[in-house]
Short mmCIF file of C-alpha atoms in Angstrom, two decimals:
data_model
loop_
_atom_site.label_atom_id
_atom_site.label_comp_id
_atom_site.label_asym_id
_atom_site.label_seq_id
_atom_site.Cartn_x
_atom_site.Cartn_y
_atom_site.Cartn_z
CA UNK X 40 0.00 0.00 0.00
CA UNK X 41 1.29 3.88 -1.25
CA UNK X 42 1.93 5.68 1.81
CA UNK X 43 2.10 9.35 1.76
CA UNK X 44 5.78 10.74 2.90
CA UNK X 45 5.39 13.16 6.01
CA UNK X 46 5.80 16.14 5.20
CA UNK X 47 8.99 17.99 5.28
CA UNK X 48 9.58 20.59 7.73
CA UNK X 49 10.00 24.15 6.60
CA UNK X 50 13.27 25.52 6.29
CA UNK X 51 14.57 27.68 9.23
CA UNK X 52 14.52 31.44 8.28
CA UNK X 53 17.38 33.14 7.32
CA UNK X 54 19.80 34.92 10.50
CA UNK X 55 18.93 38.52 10.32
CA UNK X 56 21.97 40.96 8.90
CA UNK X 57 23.76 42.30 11.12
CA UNK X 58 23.59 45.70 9.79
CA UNK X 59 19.70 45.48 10.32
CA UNK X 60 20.06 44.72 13.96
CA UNK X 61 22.58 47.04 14.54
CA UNK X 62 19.75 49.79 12.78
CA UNK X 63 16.46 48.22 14.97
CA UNK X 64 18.97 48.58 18.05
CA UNK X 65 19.56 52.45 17.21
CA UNK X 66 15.99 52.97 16.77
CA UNK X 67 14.79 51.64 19.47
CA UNK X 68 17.57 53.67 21.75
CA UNK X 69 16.35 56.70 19.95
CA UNK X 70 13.02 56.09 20.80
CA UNK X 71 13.50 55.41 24.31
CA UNK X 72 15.61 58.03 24.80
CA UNK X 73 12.71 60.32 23.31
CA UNK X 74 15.11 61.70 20.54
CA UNK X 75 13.61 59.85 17.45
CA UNK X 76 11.20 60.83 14.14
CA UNK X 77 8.53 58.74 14.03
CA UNK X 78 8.01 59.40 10.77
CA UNK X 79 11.75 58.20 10.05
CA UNK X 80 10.88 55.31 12.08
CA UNK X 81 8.48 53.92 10.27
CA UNK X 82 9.76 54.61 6.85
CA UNK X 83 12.64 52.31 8.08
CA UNK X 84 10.60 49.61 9.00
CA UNK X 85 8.55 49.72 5.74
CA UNK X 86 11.60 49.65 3.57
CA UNK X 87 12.08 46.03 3.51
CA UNK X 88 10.95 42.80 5.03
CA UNK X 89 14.01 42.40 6.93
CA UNK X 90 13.87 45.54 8.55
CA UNK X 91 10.21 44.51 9.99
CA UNK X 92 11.62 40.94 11.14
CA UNK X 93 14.40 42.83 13.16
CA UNK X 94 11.36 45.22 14.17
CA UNK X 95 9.20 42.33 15.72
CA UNK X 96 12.22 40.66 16.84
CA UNK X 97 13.49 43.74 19.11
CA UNK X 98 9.58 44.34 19.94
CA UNK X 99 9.32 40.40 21.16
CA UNK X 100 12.30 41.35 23.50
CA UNK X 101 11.39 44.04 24.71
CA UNK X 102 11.87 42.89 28.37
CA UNK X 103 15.28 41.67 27.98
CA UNK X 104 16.78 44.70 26.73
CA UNK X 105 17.49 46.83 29.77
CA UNK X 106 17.03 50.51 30.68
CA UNK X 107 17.76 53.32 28.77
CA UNK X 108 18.25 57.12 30.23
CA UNK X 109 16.24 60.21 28.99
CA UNK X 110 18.67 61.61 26.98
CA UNK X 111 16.80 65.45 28.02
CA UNK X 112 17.93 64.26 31.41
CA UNK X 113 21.57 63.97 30.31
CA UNK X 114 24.07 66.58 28.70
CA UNK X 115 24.60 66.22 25.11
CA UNK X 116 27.86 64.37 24.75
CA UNK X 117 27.09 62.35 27.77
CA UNK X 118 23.29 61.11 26.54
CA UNK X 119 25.01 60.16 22.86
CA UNK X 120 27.59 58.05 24.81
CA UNK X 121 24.69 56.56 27.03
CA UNK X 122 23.02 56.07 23.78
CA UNK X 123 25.93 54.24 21.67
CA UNK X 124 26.46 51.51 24.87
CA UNK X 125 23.40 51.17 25.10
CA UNK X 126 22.65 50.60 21.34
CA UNK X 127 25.75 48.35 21.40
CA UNK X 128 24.07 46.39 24.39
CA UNK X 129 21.07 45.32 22.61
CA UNK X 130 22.54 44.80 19.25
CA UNK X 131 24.54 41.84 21.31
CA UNK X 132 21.40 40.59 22.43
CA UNK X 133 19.68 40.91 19.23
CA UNK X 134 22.49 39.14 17.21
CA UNK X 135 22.44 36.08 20.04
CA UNK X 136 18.87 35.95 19.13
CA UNK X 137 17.87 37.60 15.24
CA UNK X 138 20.96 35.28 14.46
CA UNK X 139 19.93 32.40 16.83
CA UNK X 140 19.47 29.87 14.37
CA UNK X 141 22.58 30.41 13.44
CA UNK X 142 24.12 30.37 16.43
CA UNK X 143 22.22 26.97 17.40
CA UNK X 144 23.71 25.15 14.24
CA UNK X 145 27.51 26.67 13.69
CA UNK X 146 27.99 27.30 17.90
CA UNK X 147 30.32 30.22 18.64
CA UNK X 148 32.24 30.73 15.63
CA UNK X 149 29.06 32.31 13.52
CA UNK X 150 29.88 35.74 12.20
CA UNK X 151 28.40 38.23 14.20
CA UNK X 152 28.96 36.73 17.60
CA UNK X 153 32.72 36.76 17.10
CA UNK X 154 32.62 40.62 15.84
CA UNK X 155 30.88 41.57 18.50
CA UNK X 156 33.40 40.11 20.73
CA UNK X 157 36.43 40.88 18.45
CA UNK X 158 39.52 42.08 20.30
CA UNK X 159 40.36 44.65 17.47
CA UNK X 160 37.26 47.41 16.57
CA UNK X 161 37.00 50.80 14.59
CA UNK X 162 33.66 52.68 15.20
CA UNK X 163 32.53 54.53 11.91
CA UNK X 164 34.55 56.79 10.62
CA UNK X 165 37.84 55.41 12.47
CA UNK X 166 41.15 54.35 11.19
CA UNK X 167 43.97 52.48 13.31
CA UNK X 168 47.10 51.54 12.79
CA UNK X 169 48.35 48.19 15.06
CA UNK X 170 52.01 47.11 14.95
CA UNK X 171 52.75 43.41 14.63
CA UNK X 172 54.06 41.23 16.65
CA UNK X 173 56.45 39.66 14.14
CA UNK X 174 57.36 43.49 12.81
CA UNK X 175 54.81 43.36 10.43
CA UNK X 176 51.86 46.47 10.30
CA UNK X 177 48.04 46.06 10.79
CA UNK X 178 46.22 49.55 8.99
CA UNK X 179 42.36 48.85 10.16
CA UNK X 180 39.81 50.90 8.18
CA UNK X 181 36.32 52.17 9.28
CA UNK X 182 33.48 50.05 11.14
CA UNK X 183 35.87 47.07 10.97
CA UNK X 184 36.43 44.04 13.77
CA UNK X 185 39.10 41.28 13.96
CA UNK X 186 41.21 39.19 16.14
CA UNK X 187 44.70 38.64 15.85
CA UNK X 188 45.93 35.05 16.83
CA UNK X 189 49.68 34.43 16.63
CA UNK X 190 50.98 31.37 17.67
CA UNK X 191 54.27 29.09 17.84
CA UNK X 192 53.35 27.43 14.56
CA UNK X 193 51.33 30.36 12.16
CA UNK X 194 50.25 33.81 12.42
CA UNK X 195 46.55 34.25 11.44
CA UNK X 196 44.28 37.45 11.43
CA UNK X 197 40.16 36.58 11.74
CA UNK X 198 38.28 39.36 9.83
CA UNK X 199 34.61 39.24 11.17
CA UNK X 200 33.85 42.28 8.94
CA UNK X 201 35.83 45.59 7.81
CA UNK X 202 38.91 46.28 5.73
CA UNK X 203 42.31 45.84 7.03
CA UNK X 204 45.46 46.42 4.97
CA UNK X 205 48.63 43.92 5.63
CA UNK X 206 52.44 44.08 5.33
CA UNK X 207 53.68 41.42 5.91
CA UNK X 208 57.59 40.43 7.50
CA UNK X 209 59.72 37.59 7.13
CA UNK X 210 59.03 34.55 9.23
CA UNK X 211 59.00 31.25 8.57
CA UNK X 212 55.26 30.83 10.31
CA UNK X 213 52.40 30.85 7.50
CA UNK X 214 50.22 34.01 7.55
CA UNK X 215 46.68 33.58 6.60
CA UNK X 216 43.77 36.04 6.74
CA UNK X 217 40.39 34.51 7.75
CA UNK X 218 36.95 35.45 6.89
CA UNK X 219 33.98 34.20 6.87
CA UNK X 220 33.96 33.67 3.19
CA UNK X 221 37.22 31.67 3.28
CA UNK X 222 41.16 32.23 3.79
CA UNK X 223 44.01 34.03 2.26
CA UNK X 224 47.43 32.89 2.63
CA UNK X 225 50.37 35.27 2.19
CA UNK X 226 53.52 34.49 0.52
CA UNK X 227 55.44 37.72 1.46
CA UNK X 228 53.46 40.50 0.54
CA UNK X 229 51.28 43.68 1.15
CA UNK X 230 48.03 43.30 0.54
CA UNK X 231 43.83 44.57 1.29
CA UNK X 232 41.49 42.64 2.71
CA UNK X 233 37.50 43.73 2.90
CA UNK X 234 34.69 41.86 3.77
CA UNK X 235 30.76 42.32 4.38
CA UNK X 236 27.70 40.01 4.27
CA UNK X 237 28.18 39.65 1.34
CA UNK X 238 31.76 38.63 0.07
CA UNK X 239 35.29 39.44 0.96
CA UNK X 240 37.51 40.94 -1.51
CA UNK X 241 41.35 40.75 -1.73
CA UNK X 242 43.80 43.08 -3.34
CA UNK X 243 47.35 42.17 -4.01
CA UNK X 244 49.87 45.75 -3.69
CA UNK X 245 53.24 43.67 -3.61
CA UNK X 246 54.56 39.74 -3.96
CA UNK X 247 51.17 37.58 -3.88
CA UNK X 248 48.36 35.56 -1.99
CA UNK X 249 46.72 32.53 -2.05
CA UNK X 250 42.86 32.63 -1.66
CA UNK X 251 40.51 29.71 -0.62
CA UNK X 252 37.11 29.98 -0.43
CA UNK X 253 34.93 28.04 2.74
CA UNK X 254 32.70 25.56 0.66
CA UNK X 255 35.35 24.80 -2.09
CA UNK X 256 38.94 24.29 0.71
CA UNK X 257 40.94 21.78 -2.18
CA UNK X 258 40.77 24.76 -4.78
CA UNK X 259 43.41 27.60 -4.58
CA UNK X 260 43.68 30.83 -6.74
CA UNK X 261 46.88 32.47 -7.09
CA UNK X 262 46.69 36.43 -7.10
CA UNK X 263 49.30 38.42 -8.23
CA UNK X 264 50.30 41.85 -7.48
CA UNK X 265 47.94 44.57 -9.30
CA UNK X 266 45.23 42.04 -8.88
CA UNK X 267 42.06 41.77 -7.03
CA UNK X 268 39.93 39.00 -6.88
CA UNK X 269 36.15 38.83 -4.81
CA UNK X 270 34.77 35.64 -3.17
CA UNK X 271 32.17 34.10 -1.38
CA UNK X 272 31.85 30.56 0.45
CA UNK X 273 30.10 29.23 -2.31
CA UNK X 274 33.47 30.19 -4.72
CA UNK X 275 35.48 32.50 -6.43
CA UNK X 276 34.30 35.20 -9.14
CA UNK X 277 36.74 36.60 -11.98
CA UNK X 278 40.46 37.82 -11.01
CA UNK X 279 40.07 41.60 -12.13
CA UNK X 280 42.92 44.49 -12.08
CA UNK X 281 43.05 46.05 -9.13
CA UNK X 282 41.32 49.40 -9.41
CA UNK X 283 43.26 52.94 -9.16
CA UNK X 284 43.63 54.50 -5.93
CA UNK X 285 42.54 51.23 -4.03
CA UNK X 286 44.52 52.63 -0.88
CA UNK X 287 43.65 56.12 -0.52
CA UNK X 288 41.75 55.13 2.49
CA UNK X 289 45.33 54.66 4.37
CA UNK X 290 45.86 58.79 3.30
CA UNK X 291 41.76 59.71 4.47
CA UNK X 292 40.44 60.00 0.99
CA UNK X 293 38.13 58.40 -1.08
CA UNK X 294 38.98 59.08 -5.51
CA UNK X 295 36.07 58.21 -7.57
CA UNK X 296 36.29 58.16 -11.10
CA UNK X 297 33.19 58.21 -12.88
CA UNK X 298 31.46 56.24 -10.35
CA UNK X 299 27.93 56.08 -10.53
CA UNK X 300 26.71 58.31 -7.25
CA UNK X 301 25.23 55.28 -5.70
CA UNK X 302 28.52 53.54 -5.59
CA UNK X 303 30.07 56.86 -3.93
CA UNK X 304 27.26 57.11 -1.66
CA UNK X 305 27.59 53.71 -0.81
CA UNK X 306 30.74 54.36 0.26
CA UNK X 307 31.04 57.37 2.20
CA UNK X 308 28.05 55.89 3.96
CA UNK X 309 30.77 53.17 5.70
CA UNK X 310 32.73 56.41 7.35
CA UNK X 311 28.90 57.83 8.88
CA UNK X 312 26.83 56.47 11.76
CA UNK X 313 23.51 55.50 11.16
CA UNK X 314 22.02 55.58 7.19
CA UNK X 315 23.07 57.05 4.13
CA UNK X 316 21.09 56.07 1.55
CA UNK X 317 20.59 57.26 -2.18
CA UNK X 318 17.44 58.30 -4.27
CA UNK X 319 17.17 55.77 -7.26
CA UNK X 320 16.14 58.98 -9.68
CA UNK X 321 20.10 59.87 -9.55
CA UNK X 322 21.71 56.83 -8.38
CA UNK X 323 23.36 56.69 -12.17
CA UNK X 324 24.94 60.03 -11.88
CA UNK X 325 28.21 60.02 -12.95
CA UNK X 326 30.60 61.68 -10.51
CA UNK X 327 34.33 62.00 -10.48
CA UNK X 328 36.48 63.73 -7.90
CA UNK X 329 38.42 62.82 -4.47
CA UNK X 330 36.75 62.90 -0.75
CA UNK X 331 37.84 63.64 2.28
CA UNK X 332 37.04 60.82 5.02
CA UNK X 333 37.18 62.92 7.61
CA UNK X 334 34.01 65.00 7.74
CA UNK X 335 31.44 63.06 5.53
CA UNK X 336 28.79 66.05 6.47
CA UNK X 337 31.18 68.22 4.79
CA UNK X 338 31.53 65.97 2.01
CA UNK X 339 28.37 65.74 1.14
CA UNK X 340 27.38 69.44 1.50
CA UNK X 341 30.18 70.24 -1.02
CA UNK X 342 28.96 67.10 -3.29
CA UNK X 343 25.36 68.73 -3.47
CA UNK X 344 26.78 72.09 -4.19
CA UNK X 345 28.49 71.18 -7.15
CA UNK X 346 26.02 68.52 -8.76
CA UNK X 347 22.58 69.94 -7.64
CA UNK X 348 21.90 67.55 -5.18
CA UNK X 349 20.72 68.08 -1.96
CA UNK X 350 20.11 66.18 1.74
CA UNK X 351 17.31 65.57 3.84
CA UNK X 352 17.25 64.56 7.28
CA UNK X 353 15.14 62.58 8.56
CA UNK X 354 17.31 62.67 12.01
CA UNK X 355 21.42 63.33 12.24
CA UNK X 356 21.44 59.31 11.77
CA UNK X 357 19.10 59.24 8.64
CA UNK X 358 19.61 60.70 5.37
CA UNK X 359 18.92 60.58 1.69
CA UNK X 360 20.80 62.23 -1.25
CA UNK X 361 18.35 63.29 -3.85
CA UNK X 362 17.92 65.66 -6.75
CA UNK X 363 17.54 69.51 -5.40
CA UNK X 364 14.04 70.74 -6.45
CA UNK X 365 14.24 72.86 -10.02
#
């Protein structure tokens, strides 16, 4: 006799970015500190389906999150630093929990757990240079985490999420650059390394690497100086020349050249707090001309000035860049 198979359970949902936690966690400081737009609020939370999962996930845990104080009650620089622990606070909570499936199947070493506890951080907007312990230098770029592991047998940097650039010294211990996309392997070189959700990217300035992706270990690409090559755990995509002015970050600028103005929006949005985002009506702008890093504000305001483009506000931590009204 046909029996019918049971049916198969659904799929567990996807962990929730990180990004998107780290955004429900602001807003929901800003609201409890009584210095958010509602309005901005809620346009957040109806941008995307993700947004309103993190949304119902910080809502659900509510109870767990702890007390936040009035910012009115507080001086200015005082109730921003209240604000930033305390946004940091529940973001760990969130992650343990928006990425709790996660977490239940890969254990400690998921992602955003280890970034949150990573012994190396740069806020937004922050640069730092670490010396080696093998002689070697450590330049950390903006909004970037990682731990650095030496050992009697290797020498291995974990990047949860950032960009770091590497030179390397001579020693006879392997040096290898984790992420969560897969590992690089130096053979005596300087060289970039930038990761997000969605990739990691490496860029060869001197000698060469060896790059191995998570799902595919066995298969090694070779990538020589001037190159740049982006992967993901699933495998490698096209070795490509290694754009101009790939290091300008190290000086605190930023050199577009004919990028569209979403792709330098994008961008100077990694060196702000909060959101930067870009109208779609002039995302294809063309736009060519090097950035300060320093003062993205003032980057912007002289970016609108000279392509008639303006800001709005929804709060200090939420803006657009849009056409300015003819």
């Amino acid at each position: 006799m046909f029996s019918p198979s049971a049916p198969q359970p659904a799929p567990p949902p996807a962990p929730i970015p990180r990004k998107v936690l780290a955004a429900a966690a602001h807003w929901h400081v800003e609201i409890k500190s009584g210095s958010a737009d509602a309005a901005a609020v809620q346009a957040w939370r109806e941008a995307s389906a993700e947004h309103e999962r993190a949304w119902d996930l910080l809502q659900r845990m509510d109870g767990q999150l702890g007390a936040i104080p009035p910012a009115l009650a507080l001086p200015a620089l005082q109730a921003a630093q209240q604000r930033r622990r305390a946004t940091a606070r529940i973001l760990a909570v969130l992650v343990a929990a928006g990425g709790g499936i996660a977490l239940g199947q890969a254990g400690m070493q998921s992602g955003p757990w280890q970034a949150l506890t990573a012994s190396l951080r740069t806020a937004p907007g922050q640069r730092r240079h670490v010396a080696l312990a093998d002689g070697g230098g450590l330049e950390v770029n903006t909004d970037s985490a990682l731990d650095v592991a030496y050992s009697a047998t290797q020498r291995r940097i974990r990047l949860h999420h950032g960009e770091i650039m590497i030179t390397t010294a001579p020693d006879p211990r392997p040096f290898l650059v984790d992420t969560p996309h897969g590992v690089i392997r130096a053979l005596g070189t300087r060289f970039g390394v930038r990761c997000d959700d969605s990739g990691s990217v490496a860029s060869v300035f001197e000698q060469a690497v060896e790059v191995r992706c998570t799902a595919r270990p066995d298969a090694v690409r070779r990538l020589e100086a001037g190159r740049q090559l982006r992967f993901t755990e699933a495998g490698f995509e096209a070795v490509l020349a290694m754009p101009a002015h790939q290091d300008s970050w190290l000086r605190g600028m930023l050199v577009a050249a004919d990028w569209p103005l979403q792709q330098l929006v994008r961008e100077l949005a990694r060196y702000r707090r909060g959101r930067l985002a870009c109208d779609a009506r002039v995302a294809q702008r063309p736009v060519t001309g090097t950035y300060r890093l320093d003062d993205i504000d003032a980057v912007l305001e002289s970016l609108c000035a000279s392509h008639g483009l303006q800001v709005t506000y929804f709060t200090r931590y939420w803006a657009t860049v849009s056409a300015r009204p003819t």
